[in-house]
mmCIF file of C-alpha atoms in Angstrom:
data_model
loop_
_atom_site.group_PDB
_atom_site.id
_atom_site.type_symbol
_atom_site.label_atom_id
_atom_site.label_comp_id
_atom_site.label_asym_id
_atom_site.label_seq_id
_atom_site.Cartn_x
_atom_site.Cartn_y
_atom_site.Cartn_z
ATOM 1 C CA MET A 1 17.698 10.491 -10.383
ATOM 2 C CA THR A 2 19.000 7.365 -10.112
ATOM 3 C CA PRO A 3 17.820 4.885 -7.921
ATOM 4 C CA ASP A 4 21.412 3.909 -5.958
ATOM 5 C CA ALA A 5 21.407 7.812 -4.619
ATOM 6 C CA SER A 6 24.822 7.947 -2.604
ATOM 7 C CA GLN A 7 24.378 7.331 1.374
ATOM 8 C CA SER A 8 26.604 9.839 1.740
ATOM 9 C CA GLU A 9 24.598 12.488 0.934
ATOM 10 C CA LYS A 10 23.933 14.919 3.716
ATOM 11 C CA LYS A 11 19.878 16.085 2.457
ATOM 12 C CA PRO A 12 17.664 14.131 0.361
ATOM 13 C CA VAL A 13 17.666 14.768 -2.904
ATOM 14 C CA TYR A 14 14.335 15.796 -5.138
ATOM 15 C CA ARG A 15 14.162 17.395 -8.769
ATOM 16 C CA LYS A 16 11.314 17.439 -11.005
ATOM 17 C CA LEU A 17 11.433 15.231 -13.615
ATOM 18 C CA PRO A 18 11.039 16.598 -17.398
ATOM 19 C CA ARG A 19 7.862 15.995 -18.787
ATOM 20 C CA ARG A 20 9.596 13.527 -21.446
ATOM 21 C CA HIS A 21 9.151 11.529 -18.774
ATOM 22 C CA TYR A 22 5.609 10.666 -18.428
ATOM 23 C CA PRO A 23 4.500 12.124 -21.653
ATOM 24 C CA ASP A 24 0.739 13.246 -21.239
ATOM 25 C CA VAL A 25 -0.061 10.809 -18.007
ATOM 26 C CA MET A 26 0.221 13.518 -15.857
ATOM 27 C CA ARG A 27 -3.302 15.001 -16.855
ATOM 28 C CA ASP A 28 -4.522 11.154 -18.226
ATOM 29 C CA ASN A 29 -5.879 11.308 -21.858
ATOM 30 C CA ASP A 30 -8.906 9.067 -19.787
ATOM 31 C CA ARG A 31 -8.435 9.834 -16.094
ATOM 32 C CA LYS A 32 -6.966 11.840 -14.576
ATOM 33 C CA ILE A 33 -4.474 12.341 -11.838
ATOM 34 C CA ASP A 34 -5.320 14.628 -9.268
ATOM 35 C CA LEU A 35 -1.623 16.219 -8.596
ATOM 36 C CA ASP A 36 -2.832 17.604 -5.403
ATOM 37 C CA TRP A 37 -4.406 14.484 -3.755
ATOM 38 C CA ASP A 38 -3.589 14.429 0.448
ATOM 39 C CA ASP A 39 -4.363 11.966 2.842
ATOM 40 C CA ASP A 40 -5.755 13.928 5.889
ATOM 41 C CA HIS A 41 -8.784 12.473 4.854
ATOM 42 C CA VAL A 42 -7.516 8.699 4.760
ATOM 43 C CA LEU A 43 -7.456 7.934 8.312
ATOM 44 C CA PRO A 44 -11.104 8.044 10.892
ATOM 45 C CA SER A 45 -11.654 10.804 12.895
ATOM 46 C CA LYS A 46 -11.064 8.292 16.046
ATOM 47 C CA ILE A 47 -9.364 5.869 15.337
ATOM 48 C CA TYR A 48 -10.442 2.728 17.040
ATOM 49 C CA PRO A 49 -8.244 -0.443 18.651
ATOM 50 C CA ASP A 50 -8.916 -3.193 15.070
ATOM 51 C CA ILE A 51 -7.513 -0.191 13.306
ATOM 52 C CA ALA A 52 -4.735 0.786 15.023
ATOM 53 C CA HIS A 53 -4.085 -3.370 15.287
ATOM 54 C CA LEU A 54 -4.230 -3.562 11.188
ATOM 55 C CA LEU A 55 -2.264 -0.108 10.249
ATOM 56 C CA ARG A 56 0.380 -1.406 12.671
ATOM 57 C CA ARG A 57 0.566 -4.427 10.849
ATOM 58 C CA MET A 58 0.129 -3.937 7.454
ATOM 59 C CA THR A 59 3.131 -1.961 7.967
ATOM 60 C CA ASP A 60 5.320 -4.391 9.762
ATOM 61 C CA VAL A 61 4.258 -7.297 7.412
ATOM 62 C CA THR A 62 4.818 -5.650 4.262
ATOM 63 C CA LEU A 63 8.092 -3.780 5.346
ATOM 64 C CA GLY A 64 9.392 -7.460 6.669
ATOM 65 C CA ALA A 65 8.429 -9.096 3.362
ATOM 66 C CA VAL A 66 10.167 -7.005 1.514
ATOM 67 C CA ALA A 67 13.241 -7.501 3.795
ATOM 68 C CA VAL A 68 15.374 -4.727 2.374
ATOM 69 C CA ALA A 69 19.357 -5.971 2.207
ATOM 70 C CA ASP A 70 22.123 -3.498 3.191
ATOM 71 C CA ARG A 71 22.981 -1.386 0.312
ATOM 72 C CA GLU A 72 19.919 -3.041 -1.619
ATOM 73 C CA SER A 73 17.590 -0.567 -4.057
ATOM 74 C CA VAL A 74 14.396 -0.401 -3.355
ATOM 75 C CA LEU A 75 11.730 1.860 -5.376
ATOM 76 C CA ASP A 76 8.138 2.847 -3.332
ATOM 77 C CA ILE A 77 5.487 3.926 -5.448
ATOM 78 C CA GLY A 78 3.231 5.670 -4.410
ATOM 79 C CA CYS A 79 5.585 6.919 -1.273
ATOM 80 C CA GLY A 80 3.314 9.661 -0.023
ATOM 81 C CA ARG A 81 4.838 10.837 3.422
ATOM 82 C CA ALA A 82 7.870 8.551 2.317
ATOM 83 C CA VAL A 83 7.254 6.780 5.889
ATOM 84 C CA ASP A 84 7.983 3.522 4.265
ATOM 85 C CA ALA A 85 11.110 4.685 2.499
ATOM 86 C CA ILE A 86 12.508 6.347 5.280
ATOM 87 C CA GLU A 87 12.318 3.662 7.354
ATOM 88 C CA LEU A 88 13.856 0.851 4.537
ATOM 89 C CA ALA A 89 16.766 3.932 4.444
ATOM 90 C CA ALA A 90 17.026 3.932 8.034
ATOM 91 C CA ARG A 91 17.397 -0.634 7.979
ATOM 92 C CA GLY A 92 20.392 -0.231 5.433
ATOM 93 C CA GLY A 93 18.289 0.381 1.918
ATOM 94 C CA GLN A 94 18.990 2.768 -0.661
ATOM 95 C CA CYS A 95 15.947 3.993 -1.234
ATOM 96 C CA SER A 96 13.549 5.477 -3.697
ATOM 97 C CA GLY A 97 9.858 6.991 -3.346
ATOM 98 C CA LEU A 98 7.470 8.205 -6.698
ATOM 99 C CA GLU A 99 4.488 10.060 -6.134
ATOM 100 C CA PRO A 100 2.910 12.666 -8.814
ATOM 101 C CA SER A 101 1.313 15.219 -5.818
ATOM 102 C CA GLY A 102 3.665 18.103 -5.052
ATOM 103 C CA ARG A 103 1.385 18.424 -1.962
ATOM 104 C CA MET A 104 2.820 14.821 -0.759
ATOM 105 C CA ILE A 105 6.056 15.316 -2.220
ATOM 106 C CA SER A 106 6.577 18.395 -0.123
ATOM 107 C CA ARG A 107 5.655 16.939 3.036
ATOM 108 C CA ALA A 108 7.992 13.928 2.187
ATOM 109 C CA GLN A 109 10.203 16.280 2.191
ATOM 110 C CA GLU A 110 9.943 18.059 5.605
ATOM 111 C CA ARG A 111 9.650 14.104 6.762
ATOM 112 C CA ILE A 112 13.025 13.002 5.360
ATOM 113 C CA ALA A 113 14.497 17.009 6.449
ATOM 114 C CA GLN A 114 13.162 15.450 9.744
ATOM 115 C CA ASN A 115 14.989 12.288 10.577
ATOM 116 C CA GLY A 116 18.267 13.121 8.430
ATOM 117 C CA THR A 117 17.091 10.033 6.346
ATOM 118 C CA VAL A 118 18.494 10.053 2.497
ATOM 119 C CA VAL A 119 15.972 9.321 0.166
ATOM 120 C CA SER A 120 15.547 10.064 -3.239
ATOM 121 C CA LEU A 121 12.287 11.355 -4.103
ATOM 122 C CA ALA A 122 10.846 12.162 -7.875
ATOM 123 C CA ARG A 123 7.250 13.512 -9.220
ATOM 124 C CA GLY A 124 5.919 11.074 -11.696
ATOM 125 C CA VAL A 125 3.231 8.441 -12.520
ATOM 126 C CA SER A 126 3.194 4.149 -12.191
ATOM 127 C CA ALA A 127 2.579 3.454 -15.246
ATOM 128 C CA HIS A 128 5.134 5.636 -16.780
ATOM 129 C CA LEU A 129 8.371 5.259 -14.076
ATOM 130 C CA PRO A 130 11.259 6.997 -14.474
ATOM 131 C CA PHE A 131 13.637 4.568 -14.373
ATOM 132 C CA LYS A 132 15.235 2.087 -17.215
ATOM 133 C CA SER A 133 14.782 -1.048 -16.671
ATOM 134 C CA ASN A 134 16.304 -3.661 -14.483
ATOM 135 C CA SER A 135 17.074 -1.291 -11.928
ATOM 136 C CA PHE A 136 16.019 -2.173 -8.623
ATOM 137 C CA ASP A 137 16.681 -4.901 -5.795
ATOM 138 C CA LYS A 138 13.072 -4.553 -4.772
ATOM 139 C CA VAL A 139 9.806 -2.155 -5.185
ATOM 140 C CA ILE A 140 7.113 -2.007 -2.766
ATOM 141 C CA CYS A 141 3.482 -0.665 -3.015
ATOM 142 C CA LYS A 142 1.905 -0.326 -0.516
ATOM 143 C CA GLY A 143 -1.798 0.865 -0.124
ATOM 144 C CA ALA A 144 -1.530 2.886 -3.139
ATOM 145 C CA LEU A 145 -2.447 0.160 -6.217
ATOM 146 C CA ASP A 146 -6.231 0.869 -6.168
ATOM 147 C CA HIS A 147 -5.332 4.660 -6.802
ATOM 148 C CA PHE A 148 -3.350 4.528 -9.374
ATOM 149 C CA SER A 149 -4.705 5.442 -12.736
ATOM 150 C CA HIS A 150 -4.027 1.968 -14.934
ATOM 151 C CA PRO A 151 -3.274 0.174 -11.818
ATOM 152 C CA GLU A 152 -2.619 -2.648 -14.675
ATOM 153 C CA GLN A 153 0.431 -1.151 -16.449
ATOM 154 C CA ALA A 154 1.985 -0.087 -12.986
ATOM 155 C CA ILE A 155 2.122 -3.337 -12.227
ATOM 156 C CA ALA A 156 4.119 -3.855 -15.743
ATOM 157 C CA GLU A 157 5.758 -1.107 -15.299
ATOM 158 C CA MET A 158 7.057 -2.623 -11.504
ATOM 159 C CA ALA A 159 8.113 -5.805 -12.974
ATOM 160 C CA ARG A 160 10.447 -3.968 -16.004
ATOM 161 C CA VAL A 161 12.106 -1.353 -13.517
ATOM 162 C CA LEU A 162 13.355 -5.128 -11.122
ATOM 163 C CA LYS A 163 16.434 -7.311 -12.041
ATOM 164 C CA PRO A 164 16.215 -9.913 -12.794
ATOM 165 C CA GLN A 165 15.361 -11.681 -9.032
ATOM 166 C CA GLY A 166 13.591 -9.230 -7.574
ATOM 167 C CA LYS A 167 10.775 -8.571 -5.580
ATOM 168 C CA ALA A 168 7.983 -6.859 -5.504
ATOM 169 C CA VAL A 169 5.433 -6.337 -2.268
ATOM 170 C CA ILE A 170 2.077 -4.999 -2.594
ATOM 171 C CA ALA A 171 -0.166 -4.384 0.222
ATOM 172 C CA THR A 172 -4.168 -4.073 -0.241
ATOM 173 C CA ALA A 173 -7.062 -3.382 1.437
ATOM 174 C CA ASN A 174 -8.884 -6.234 0.642
ATOM 175 C CA PHE A 175 -13.185 -4.710 -0.427
ATOM 176 C CA GLU A 176 -14.870 -8.773 -0.638
ATOM 177 C CA SER A 177 -13.139 -8.905 3.490
ATOM 178 C CA LEU A 178 -15.787 -10.670 6.061
ATOM 179 C CA GLY A 179 -16.164 -8.032 7.718
ATOM 180 C CA PHE A 180 -17.195 -5.805 4.712
ATOM 181 C CA LYS A 181 -19.144 -8.438 3.424
ATOM 182 C CA ALA A 182 -20.579 -8.182 6.574
ATOM 183 C CA GLY A 183 -20.728 -4.311 6.909
ATOM 184 C CA ARG A 184 -23.057 -4.055 3.646
ATOM 185 C CA ARG A 185 -25.162 -7.362 4.582
ATOM 186 C CA VAL A 186 -26.474 -5.195 7.115
ATOM 187 C CA PHE A 187 -26.888 -1.981 6.136
ATOM 188 C CA ALA A 188 -28.742 -3.706 3.392
ATOM 189 C CA LEU A 189 -31.431 -5.449 6.295
ATOM 190 C CA THR A 190 -30.989 -2.355 7.976
ATOM 191 C CA ARG A 191 -32.110 -0.089 5.545
ATOM 192 C CA PHE A 192 -35.284 -2.740 4.376
ATOM 193 C CA LEU A 193 -35.886 -2.475 7.890
ATOM 194 C CA ARG A 194 -36.029 1.108 7.809
ATOM 195 C CA ARG A 195 -37.137 1.843 4.883
ATOM 196 C CA GLY A 196 -34.402 3.313 3.373
ATOM 197 C CA LYS A 197 -33.292 5.384 6.068
ATOM 198 C CA THR A 198 -29.590 4.438 6.885
ATOM 199 C CA ASP A 199 -26.747 6.291 8.227
ATOM 200 C CA ASP A 200 -24.457 6.512 4.321
ATOM 201 C CA GLY A 201 -21.288 6.681 6.115
ATOM 202 C CA ASP A 202 -19.721 3.217 5.941
ATOM 203 C CA PHE A 203 -16.055 3.110 5.287
ATOM 204 C CA TRP A 204 -16.540 -0.003 3.204
ATOM 205 C CA ARG A 205 -17.929 1.322 0.254
ATOM 206 C CA ILE A 206 -15.545 2.261 -2.391
ATOM 207 C CA PRO A 207 -13.786 5.486 -1.483
ATOM 208 C CA GLU A 208 -14.223 8.277 -4.703
ATOM 209 C CA ASP A 209 -10.996 8.333 -4.575
ATOM 210 C CA HIS A 210 -9.877 4.927 -6.077
ATOM 211 C CA THR A 211 -9.660 3.689 -9.635
ATOM 212 C CA ILE A 212 -10.149 -0.374 -8.529
ATOM 213 C CA LYS A 213 -11.907 -2.338 -6.051
ATOM 214 C CA LEU A 214 -9.525 -4.917 -4.909
ATOM 215 C CA ASP A 215 -9.860 -7.990 -3.919
ATOM 216 C CA TYR A 216 -8.074 -11.152 -3.729
ATOM 217 C CA GLY A 217 -8.940 -13.160 -7.341
ATOM 218 C CA THR A 218 -8.962 -9.245 -8.769
ATOM 219 C CA LEU A 219 -5.357 -8.924 -7.226
ATOM 220 C CA ARG A 220 -4.205 -12.166 -8.494
ATOM 221 C CA ARG A 221 -5.305 -11.649 -11.678
ATOM 222 C CA LEU A 222 -3.897 -8.058 -12.668
ATOM 223 C CA VAL A 223 -0.664 -9.897 -10.956
ATOM 224 C CA ARG A 224 -0.593 -13.043 -13.281
ATOM 225 C CA PRO A 225 0.541 -11.751 -16.670
ATOM 226 C CA HIS A 226 4.086 -10.129 -15.018
ATOM 227 C CA PHE A 227 4.891 -11.696 -11.383
ATOM 228 C CA ARG A 228 4.818 -15.244 -9.946
ATOM 229 C CA ILE A 229 3.304 -14.791 -6.471
ATOM 230 C CA GLU A 230 5.968 -16.146 -3.743
ATOM 231 C CA ARG A 231 3.685 -15.831 -0.804
ATOM 232 C CA SER A 232 0.152 -14.007 0.013
ATOM 233 C CA ILE A 233 -1.026 -13.026 3.023
ATOM 234 C CA GLY A 234 -4.182 -12.085 5.136
ATOM 235 C CA ILE A 235 -3.988 -9.307 8.140
ATOM 236 C CA SER A 236 -7.098 -8.762 9.990
ATOM 237 C CA LEU A 237 -10.299 -9.915 9.905
ATOM 238 C CA LEU A 238 -13.205 -8.153 10.996
ATOM 239 C CA VAL A 239 -12.629 -4.217 10.302
ATOM 240 C CA GLY A 240 -16.181 -3.232 9.071
ATOM 241 C CA LEU A 241 -18.554 -5.677 10.572
ATOM 242 C CA PRO A 242 -21.063 -3.336 12.395
ATOM 243 C CA GLY A 243 -20.559 -3.059 16.691
ATOM 244 C CA TRP A 244 -17.102 -4.797 16.308
ATOM 245 C CA SER A 245 -14.466 -1.983 16.735
ATOM 246 C CA SER A 246 -17.029 -0.063 19.844
ATOM 247 C CA LEU A 247 -16.881 -3.689 21.210
ATOM 248 C CA LEU A 248 -12.894 -3.976 21.806
ATOM 249 C CA GLU A 249 -12.784 -0.489 22.878
ATOM 250 C CA LYS A 250 -15.520 -1.485 25.568
ATOM 251 C CA LEU A 251 -12.983 -4.601 26.117
ATOM 252 C CA PRO A 252 -9.982 -4.283 28.902
ATOM 253 C CA ALA A 253 -6.706 -3.145 26.787
ATOM 254 C CA ARG A 254 -5.535 -6.923 26.989
ATOM 255 C CA VAL A 255 -8.145 -8.826 26.284
ATOM 256 C CA SER A 256 -9.027 -6.404 22.106
ATOM 257 C CA ALA A 257 -5.310 -7.159 21.739
ATOM 258 C CA THR A 258 -5.370 -11.046 22.889
ATOM 259 C CA SER A 259 -8.256 -11.278 20.278
ATOM 260 C CA LEU A 260 -7.001 -9.149 16.970
ATOM 261 C CA SER A 261 -3.384 -10.852 17.758
ATOM 262 C CA ALA A 262 -5.617 -14.290 17.776
ATOM 263 C CA LEU A 263 -7.759 -12.800 14.397
ATOM 264 C CA ASP A 264 -4.783 -11.800 12.765
ATOM 265 C CA LYS A 265 -2.876 -15.418 12.453
ATOM 266 C CA LEU A 266 -5.893 -17.130 11.565
ATOM 267 C CA ALA A 267 -6.375 -14.483 8.686
ATOM 268 C CA SER A 268 -2.722 -15.205 7.735
ATOM 269 C CA HIS A 269 -3.994 -17.907 5.973
ATOM 270 C CA LEU A 270 -7.276 -16.755 4.441
ATOM 271 C CA PRO A 271 -6.102 -13.263 2.740
ATOM 272 C CA SER A 272 -9.141 -13.399 0.379
ATOM 273 C CA LEU A 273 -11.518 -12.876 3.492
ATOM 274 C CA SER A 274 -8.524 -10.768 5.136
ATOM 275 C CA ASN A 275 -9.203 -7.004 5.445
ATOM 276 C CA VAL A 276 -5.815 -6.415 4.208
ATOM 277 C CA ILE A 277 -3.380 -8.273 1.368
ATOM 278 C CA VAL A 278 0.381 -9.223 1.161
ATOM 279 C CA ILE A 279 1.434 -10.385 -1.705
ATOM 280 C CA ARG A 280 5.156 -10.821 -2.516
ATOM 281 C CA CYS A 281 6.428 -11.871 -6.076
ATOM 282 C CA THR A 282 9.480 -11.940 -9.178
ATOM 283 C CA PRO A 283 8.958 -11.761 -12.263
ATOM 284 C CA SER A 284 11.843 -14.253 -11.844
ATOM 285 C CA ASP A 285 11.787 -18.749 -11.181
ATOM 286 C CA LYS A 286 12.883 -17.455 -7.587
ATOM 287 C CA SER A 287 11.343 -17.756 -5.027
ATOM 288 C CA THR A 288 12.382 -17.801 -1.526
ATOM 289 C CA SER A 289 10.222 -18.226 1.990
ATOM 290 C CA TRP A 290 9.642 -15.383 4.273
ATOM 291 C CA SER A 291 7.479 -14.921 7.483
ATOM 292 C CA ALA A 292 5.136 -12.858 8.755
ATOM 293 C CA GLU A 293 5.893 -12.225 12.518
#
């Protein structure tokens, strides 16, 4: 598979790459990779206004940072159902998606066929990208870095496959956000007052399928050896704050939306405290500005 798949093809391209492209890493010597992982458990059963806002803004800001130009080659690492790759292809990009899970590859194929777009899919892992060096104009990794078995090597691979002045856009949850910090403190206080009897289902906890706890400082340290960060932006502030979701649901929709928008503008300048961090970086010295609006 090559990143410059022809846009004239009538059906999505997919092929299972031979194991030589990723020797032993699909089972990994020290960290097991779930080849049947799916995203059914990712979202809560009920989507409150703050979560809906967060997910929408995460997509808008991330794809805006990619800023794909016509016929630019784009690699989506950990593409899942290929939702973002499909959207970037619709904007003119020549998109490839990489995903280790056979189940998610199947779902991506179905979605690509339904949308009638051309997105090339490959099954592989982020630590051993099955592409030549200097192959892509843009790389996107949205909500996936903290699932990778070797995030440090994955970032090195992103730099390798990018063209000299290409751009990498990484979006990830911040487990040291203001809302999560407050949630942990309230949980500790509640547990103390109730003598250890309290709820154990708070989503600010690190999920079992995550391999690393990411925050702003950790993300910068991971990226720094291979990239120059051009821009960091935060999204949302108070997700995880006890009672916040319920309060927003009770408020009039316009008031709730206005509050979330105002906090989002504040969060954009405070990535270390925001719920989601989006960074755009380059392996070269060239940098340009971009807007999250």
